[in-house]
PDB file of C-alpha atoms and ligand atoms in Angstrom:
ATOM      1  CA  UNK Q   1      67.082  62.310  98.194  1.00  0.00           C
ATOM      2  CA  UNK Q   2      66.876  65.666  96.782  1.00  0.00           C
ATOM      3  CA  UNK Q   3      63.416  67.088  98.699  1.00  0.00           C
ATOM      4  CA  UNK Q   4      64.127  70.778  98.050  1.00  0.00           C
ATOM      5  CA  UNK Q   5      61.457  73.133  96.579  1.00  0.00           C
ATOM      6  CA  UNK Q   6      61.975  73.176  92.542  1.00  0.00           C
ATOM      7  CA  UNK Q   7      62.281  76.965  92.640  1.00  0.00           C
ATOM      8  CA  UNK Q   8      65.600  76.655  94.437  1.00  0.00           C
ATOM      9  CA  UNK Q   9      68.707  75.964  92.487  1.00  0.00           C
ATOM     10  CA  UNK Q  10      70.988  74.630  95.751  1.00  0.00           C
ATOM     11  CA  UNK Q  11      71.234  75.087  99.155  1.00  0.00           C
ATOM     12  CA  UNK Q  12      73.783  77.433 100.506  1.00  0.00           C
ATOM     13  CA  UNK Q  13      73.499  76.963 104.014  1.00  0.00           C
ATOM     14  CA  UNK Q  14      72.210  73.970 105.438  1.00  0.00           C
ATOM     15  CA  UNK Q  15      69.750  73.817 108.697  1.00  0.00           C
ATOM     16  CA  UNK Q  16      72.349  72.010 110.259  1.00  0.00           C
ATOM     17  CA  UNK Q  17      75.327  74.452 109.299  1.00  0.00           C
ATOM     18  CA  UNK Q  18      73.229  77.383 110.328  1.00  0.00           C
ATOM     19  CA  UNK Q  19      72.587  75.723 113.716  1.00  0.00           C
ATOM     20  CA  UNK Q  20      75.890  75.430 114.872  1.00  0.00           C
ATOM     21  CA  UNK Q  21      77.294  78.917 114.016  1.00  0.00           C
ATOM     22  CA  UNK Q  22      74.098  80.197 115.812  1.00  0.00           C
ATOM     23  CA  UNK Q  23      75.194  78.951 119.127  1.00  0.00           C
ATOM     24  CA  UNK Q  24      79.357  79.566 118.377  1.00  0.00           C
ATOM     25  CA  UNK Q  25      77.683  83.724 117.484  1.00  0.00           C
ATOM     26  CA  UNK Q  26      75.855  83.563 120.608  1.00  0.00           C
ATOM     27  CA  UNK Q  27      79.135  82.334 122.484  1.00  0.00           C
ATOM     28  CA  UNK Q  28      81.138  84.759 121.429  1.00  0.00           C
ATOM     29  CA  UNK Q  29      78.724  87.741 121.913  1.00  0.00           C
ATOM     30  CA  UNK Q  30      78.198  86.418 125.251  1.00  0.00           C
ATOM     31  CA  UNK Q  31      81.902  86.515 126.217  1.00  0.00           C
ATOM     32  CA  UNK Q  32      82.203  89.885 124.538  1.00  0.00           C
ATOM     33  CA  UNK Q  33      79.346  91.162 126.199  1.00  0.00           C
ATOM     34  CA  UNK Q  34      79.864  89.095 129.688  1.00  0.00           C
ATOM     35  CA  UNK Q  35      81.019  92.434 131.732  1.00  0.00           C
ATOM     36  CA  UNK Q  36      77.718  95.068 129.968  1.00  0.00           C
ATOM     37  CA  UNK Q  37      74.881  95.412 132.472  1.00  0.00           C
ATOM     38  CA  UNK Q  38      72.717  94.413 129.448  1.00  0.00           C
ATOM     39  CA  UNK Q  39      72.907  94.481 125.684  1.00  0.00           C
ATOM     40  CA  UNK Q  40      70.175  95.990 123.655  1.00  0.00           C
ATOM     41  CA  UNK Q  41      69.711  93.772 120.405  1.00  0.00           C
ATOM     42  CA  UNK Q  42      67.850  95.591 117.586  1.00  0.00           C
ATOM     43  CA  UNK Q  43      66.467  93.479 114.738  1.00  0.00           C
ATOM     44  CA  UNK Q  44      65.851  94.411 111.200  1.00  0.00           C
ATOM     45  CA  UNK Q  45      62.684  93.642 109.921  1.00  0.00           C
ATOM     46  CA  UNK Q  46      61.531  91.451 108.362  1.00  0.00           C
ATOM     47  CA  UNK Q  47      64.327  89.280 107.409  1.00  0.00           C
ATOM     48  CA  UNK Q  48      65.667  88.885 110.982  1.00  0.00           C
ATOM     49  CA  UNK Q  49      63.300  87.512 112.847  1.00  0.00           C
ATOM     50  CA  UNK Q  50      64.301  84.067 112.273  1.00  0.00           C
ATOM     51  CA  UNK Q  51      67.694  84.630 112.895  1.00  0.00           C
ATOM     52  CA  UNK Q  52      67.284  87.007 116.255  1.00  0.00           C
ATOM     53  CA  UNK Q  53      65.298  84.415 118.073  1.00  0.00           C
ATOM     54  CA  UNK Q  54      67.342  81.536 117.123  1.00  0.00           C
ATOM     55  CA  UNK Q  55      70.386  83.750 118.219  1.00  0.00           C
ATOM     56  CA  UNK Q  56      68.602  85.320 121.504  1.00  0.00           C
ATOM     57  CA  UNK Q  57      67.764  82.556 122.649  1.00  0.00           C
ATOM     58  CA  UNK Q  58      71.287  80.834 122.597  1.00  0.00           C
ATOM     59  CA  UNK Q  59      72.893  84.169 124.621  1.00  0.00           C
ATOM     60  CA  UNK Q  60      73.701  83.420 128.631  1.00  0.00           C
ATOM     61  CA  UNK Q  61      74.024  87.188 129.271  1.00  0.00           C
ATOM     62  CA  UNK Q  62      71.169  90.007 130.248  1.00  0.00           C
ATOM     63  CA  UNK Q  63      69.750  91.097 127.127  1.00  0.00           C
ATOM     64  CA  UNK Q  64      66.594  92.849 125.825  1.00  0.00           C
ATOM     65  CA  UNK Q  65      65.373  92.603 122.492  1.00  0.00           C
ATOM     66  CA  UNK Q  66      63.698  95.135 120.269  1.00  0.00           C
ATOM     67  CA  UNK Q  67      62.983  96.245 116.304  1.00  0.00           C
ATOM     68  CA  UNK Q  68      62.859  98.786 113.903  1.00  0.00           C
ATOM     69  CA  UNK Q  69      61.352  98.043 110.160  1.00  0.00           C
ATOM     70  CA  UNK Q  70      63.175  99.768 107.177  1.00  0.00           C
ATOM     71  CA  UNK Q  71      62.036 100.750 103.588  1.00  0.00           C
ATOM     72  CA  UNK Q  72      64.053  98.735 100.433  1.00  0.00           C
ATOM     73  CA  UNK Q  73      63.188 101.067  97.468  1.00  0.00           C
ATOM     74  CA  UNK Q  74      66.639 101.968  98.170  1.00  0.00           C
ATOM     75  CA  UNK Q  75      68.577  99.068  96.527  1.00  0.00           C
ATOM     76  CA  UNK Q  76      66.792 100.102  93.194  1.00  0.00           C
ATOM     77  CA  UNK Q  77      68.428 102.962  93.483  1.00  0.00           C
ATOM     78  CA  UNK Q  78      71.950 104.838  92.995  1.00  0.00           C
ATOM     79  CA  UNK Q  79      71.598 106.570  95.979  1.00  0.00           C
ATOM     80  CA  UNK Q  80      70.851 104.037  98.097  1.00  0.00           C
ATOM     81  CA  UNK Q  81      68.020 105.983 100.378  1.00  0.00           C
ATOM     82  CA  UNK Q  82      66.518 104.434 103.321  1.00  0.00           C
ATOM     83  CA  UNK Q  83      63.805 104.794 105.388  1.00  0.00           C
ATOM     84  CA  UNK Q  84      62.520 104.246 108.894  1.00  0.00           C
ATOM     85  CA  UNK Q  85      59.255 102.295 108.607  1.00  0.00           C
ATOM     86  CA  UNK Q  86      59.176 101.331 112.507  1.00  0.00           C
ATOM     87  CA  UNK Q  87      61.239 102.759 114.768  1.00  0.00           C
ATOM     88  CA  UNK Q  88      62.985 101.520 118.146  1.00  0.00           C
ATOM     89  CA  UNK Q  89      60.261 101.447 121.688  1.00  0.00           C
ATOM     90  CA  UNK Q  90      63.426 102.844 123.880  1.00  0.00           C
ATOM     91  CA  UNK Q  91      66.023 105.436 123.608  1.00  0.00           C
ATOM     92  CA  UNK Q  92      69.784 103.787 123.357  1.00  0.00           C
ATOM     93  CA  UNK Q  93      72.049 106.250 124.645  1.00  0.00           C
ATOM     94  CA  UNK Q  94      74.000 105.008 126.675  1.00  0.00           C
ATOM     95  CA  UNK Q  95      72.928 100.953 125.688  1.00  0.00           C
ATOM     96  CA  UNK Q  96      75.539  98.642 124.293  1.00  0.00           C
ATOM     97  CA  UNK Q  97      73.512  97.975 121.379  1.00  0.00           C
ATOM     98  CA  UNK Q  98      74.126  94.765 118.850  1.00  0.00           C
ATOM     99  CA  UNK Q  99      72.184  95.193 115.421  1.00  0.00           C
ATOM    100  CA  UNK Q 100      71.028  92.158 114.113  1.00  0.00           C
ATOM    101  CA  UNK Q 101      70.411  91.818 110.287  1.00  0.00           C
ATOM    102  CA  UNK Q 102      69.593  88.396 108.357  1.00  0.00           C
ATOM    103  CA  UNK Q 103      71.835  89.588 105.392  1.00  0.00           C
ATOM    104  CA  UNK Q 104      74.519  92.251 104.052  1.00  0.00           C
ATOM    105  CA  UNK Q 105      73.744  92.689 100.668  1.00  0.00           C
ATOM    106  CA  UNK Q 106      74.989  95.931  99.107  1.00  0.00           C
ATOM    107  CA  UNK Q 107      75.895  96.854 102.595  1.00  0.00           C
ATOM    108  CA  UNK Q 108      73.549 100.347 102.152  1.00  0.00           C
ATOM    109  CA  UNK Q 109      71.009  99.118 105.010  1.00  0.00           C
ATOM    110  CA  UNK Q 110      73.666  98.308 107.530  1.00  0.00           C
ATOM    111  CA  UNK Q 111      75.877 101.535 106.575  1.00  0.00           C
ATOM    112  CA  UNK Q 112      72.326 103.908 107.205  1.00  0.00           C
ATOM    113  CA  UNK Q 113      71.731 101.865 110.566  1.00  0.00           C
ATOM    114  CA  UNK Q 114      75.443 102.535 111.740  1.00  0.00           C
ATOM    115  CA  UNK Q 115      75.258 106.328 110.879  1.00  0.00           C
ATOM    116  CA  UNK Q 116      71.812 107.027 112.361  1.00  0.00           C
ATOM    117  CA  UNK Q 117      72.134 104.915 115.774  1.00  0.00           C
ATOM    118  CA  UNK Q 118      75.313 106.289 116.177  1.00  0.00           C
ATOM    119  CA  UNK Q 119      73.958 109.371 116.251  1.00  0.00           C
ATOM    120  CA  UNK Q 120      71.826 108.155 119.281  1.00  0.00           C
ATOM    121  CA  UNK Q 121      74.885 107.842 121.258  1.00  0.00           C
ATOM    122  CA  UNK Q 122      74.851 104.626 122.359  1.00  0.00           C
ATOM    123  CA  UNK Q 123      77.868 103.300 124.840  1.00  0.00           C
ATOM    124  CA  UNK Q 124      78.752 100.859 121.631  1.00  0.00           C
ATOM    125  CA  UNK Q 125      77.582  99.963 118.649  1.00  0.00           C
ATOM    126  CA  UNK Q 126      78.195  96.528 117.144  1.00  0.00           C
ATOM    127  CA  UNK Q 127      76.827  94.606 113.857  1.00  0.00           C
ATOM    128  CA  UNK Q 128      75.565  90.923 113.513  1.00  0.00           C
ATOM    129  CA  UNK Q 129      74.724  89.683 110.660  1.00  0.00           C
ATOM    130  CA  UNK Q 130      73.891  85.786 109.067  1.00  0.00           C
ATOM    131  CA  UNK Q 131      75.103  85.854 105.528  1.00  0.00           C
ATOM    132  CA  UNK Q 132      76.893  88.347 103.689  1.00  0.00           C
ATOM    133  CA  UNK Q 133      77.276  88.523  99.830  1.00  0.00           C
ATOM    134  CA  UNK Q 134      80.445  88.599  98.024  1.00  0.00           C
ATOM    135  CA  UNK Q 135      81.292  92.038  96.493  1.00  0.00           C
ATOM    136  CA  UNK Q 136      79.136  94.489  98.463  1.00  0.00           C
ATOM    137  CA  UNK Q 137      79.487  97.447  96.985  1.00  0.00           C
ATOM    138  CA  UNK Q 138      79.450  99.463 100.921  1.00  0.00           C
ATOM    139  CA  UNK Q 139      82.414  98.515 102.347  1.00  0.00           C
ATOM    140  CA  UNK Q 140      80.983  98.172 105.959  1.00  0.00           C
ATOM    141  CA  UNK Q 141      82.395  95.792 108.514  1.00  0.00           C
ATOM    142  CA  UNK Q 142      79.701  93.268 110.764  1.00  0.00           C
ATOM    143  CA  UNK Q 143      81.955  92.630 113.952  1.00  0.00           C
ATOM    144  CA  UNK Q 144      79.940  88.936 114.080  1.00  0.00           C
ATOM    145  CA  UNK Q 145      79.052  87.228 111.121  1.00  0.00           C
ATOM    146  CA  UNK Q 146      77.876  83.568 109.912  1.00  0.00           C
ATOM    147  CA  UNK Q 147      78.820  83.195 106.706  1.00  0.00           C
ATOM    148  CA  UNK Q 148      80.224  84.714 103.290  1.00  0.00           C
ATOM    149  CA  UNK Q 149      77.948  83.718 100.532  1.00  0.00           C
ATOM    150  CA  UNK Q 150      78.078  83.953  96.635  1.00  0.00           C
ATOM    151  CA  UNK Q 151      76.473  86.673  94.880  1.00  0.00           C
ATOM    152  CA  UNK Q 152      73.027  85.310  94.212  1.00  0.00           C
ATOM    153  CA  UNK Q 153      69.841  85.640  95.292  1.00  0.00           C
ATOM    154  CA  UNK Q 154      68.766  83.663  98.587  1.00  0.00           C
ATOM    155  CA  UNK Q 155      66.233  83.131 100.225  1.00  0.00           C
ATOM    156  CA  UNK Q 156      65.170  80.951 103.188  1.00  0.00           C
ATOM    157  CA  UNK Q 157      66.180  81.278 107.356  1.00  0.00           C
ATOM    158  CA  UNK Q 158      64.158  84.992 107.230  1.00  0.00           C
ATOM    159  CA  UNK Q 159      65.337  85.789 103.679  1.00  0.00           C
ATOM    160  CA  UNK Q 160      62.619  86.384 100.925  1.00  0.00           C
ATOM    161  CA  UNK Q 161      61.778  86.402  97.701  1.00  0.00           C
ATOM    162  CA  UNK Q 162      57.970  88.208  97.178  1.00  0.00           C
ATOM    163  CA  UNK Q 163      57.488  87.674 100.868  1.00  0.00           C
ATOM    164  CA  UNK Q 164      57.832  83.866 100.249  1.00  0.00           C
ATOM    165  CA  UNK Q 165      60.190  80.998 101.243  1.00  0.00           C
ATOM    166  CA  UNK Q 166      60.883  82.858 104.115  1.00  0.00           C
ATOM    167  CA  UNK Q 167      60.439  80.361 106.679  1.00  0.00           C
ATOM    168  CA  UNK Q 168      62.994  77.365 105.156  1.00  0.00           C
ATOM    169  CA  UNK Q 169      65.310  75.971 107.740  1.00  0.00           C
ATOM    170  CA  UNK Q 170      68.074  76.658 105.264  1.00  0.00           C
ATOM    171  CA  UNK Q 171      69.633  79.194 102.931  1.00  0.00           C
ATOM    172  CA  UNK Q 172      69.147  78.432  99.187  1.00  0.00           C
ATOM    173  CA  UNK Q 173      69.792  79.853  95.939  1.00  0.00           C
ATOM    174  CA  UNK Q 174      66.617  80.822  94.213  1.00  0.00           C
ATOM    175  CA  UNK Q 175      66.495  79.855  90.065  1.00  0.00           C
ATOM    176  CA  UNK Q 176      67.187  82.293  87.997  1.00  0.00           C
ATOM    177  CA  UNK Q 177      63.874  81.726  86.212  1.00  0.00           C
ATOM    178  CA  UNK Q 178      61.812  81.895  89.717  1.00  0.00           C
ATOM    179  CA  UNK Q 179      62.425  85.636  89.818  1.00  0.00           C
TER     180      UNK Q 179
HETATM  181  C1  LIG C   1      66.977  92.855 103.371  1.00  0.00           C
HETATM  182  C2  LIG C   1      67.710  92.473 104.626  1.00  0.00           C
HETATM  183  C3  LIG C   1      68.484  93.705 104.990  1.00  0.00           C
HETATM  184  C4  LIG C   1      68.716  94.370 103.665  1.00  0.00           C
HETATM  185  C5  LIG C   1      70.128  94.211 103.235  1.00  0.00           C
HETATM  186  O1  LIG C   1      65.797  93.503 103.718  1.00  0.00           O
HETATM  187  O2  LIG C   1      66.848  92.063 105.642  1.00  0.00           O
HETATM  188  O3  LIG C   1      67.759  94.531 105.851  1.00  0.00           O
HETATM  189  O4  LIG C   1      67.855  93.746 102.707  1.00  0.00           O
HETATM  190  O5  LIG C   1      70.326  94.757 101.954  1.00  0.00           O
HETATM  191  P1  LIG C   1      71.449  95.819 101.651  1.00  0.00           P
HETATM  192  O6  LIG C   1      72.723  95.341 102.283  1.00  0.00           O
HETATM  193  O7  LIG C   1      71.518  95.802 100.145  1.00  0.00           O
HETATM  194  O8  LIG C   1      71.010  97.126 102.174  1.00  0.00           O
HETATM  195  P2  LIG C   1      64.616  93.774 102.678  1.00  0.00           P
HETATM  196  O9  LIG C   1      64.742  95.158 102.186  1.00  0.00           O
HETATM  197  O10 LIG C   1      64.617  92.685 101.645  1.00  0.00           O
HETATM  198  O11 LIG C   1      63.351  93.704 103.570  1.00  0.00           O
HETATM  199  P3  LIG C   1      62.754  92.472 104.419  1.00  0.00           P
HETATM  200  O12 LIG C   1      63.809  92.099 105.436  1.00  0.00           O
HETATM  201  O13 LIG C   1      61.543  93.048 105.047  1.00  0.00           O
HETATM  202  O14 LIG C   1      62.478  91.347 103.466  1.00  0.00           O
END
């Protein structure tokens, strides 16, 4: 019955609960989005990718689809520094612009995304994100997101741990003594 890898401790999220808030996301971008001439969806790499195709490909308005790649030495630190690894292909001023992020964690990544893309002038700016955990210490608000989770460490749908388990249907908690 229980078929799950022995490094995880539970799953969080299943396949099948992920599913379904995938296409009820995608609905209610589309309807929110159902009057822009197209939105420009920006996905964080790495842990997105799962996520933004699943999600793109459930939208039924125009839509393009691009990335930028950020550095993480930042949540090992106070201050919370990012960095641009890869950057966008297209200006966005002027683009109604979704960001889509696998997880909120501290909240640091999404908080640096909103202050520097804003700063690109977009027409709006909005935030999508899968999972968020409990008691972020940045206070940032994602205007579409799948599900609160505990304060653990995940991995699975995108999420990693050592650039593994990325690619599991679902969202698990990893055991404490796998990291
Ligand atoms: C993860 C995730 C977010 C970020 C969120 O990326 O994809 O971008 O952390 O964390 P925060 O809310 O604490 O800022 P990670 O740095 O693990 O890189 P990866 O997506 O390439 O695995």
């Amino acid at each position: 019955m229980n078929q799950i890898n022995p490094a995880l401790e539970r799953i969080l999220v299943s396949e099948e609960e992920i599913s379904q808030r995938v296409i009820e996301l995608a609905d209610q971008i589309s309807e929110d989005f159902k009057d822009v001439k197209r939105l420009y969806i920006v996905g964080i790499l790495k842990g997105a990718f799962i996520f933004m195709a699943d999600l793109t490909r459930k939208l039924s308005i125009p839509h393009v689809v691009d990335f930028m790649a950020l550095s993480s030495y930042g949540k090992s630190t106070e201050s919370g520094a990012v960095r641009i690894l890869m950057d966008l292909r297209e200006p966005i001023e002027n683009q109604h612009v979704l960001i889509v992020e696998d997880i909120v964690d501290t909240g640091q990544t999404l908080q640096y995304l909103n202050r520097i893309l804003m700063g690109r002038n977009p027409a709006s700016l909005h935030t999508c994100a899968l999972v968020r955990k409990v008691g972020q210490s940045v206070n940032i608000p994602v205007d579409y997101l799948g599900f609160d989770i505990p304060d653990v460490w995940v991995v699975g749908y995108g999420l990693d741990y050592a650039d593994k388990f990325r690619t599991l249907p679902y969202v698990a908690e990893l055991k404490r003594d796998s990291f």
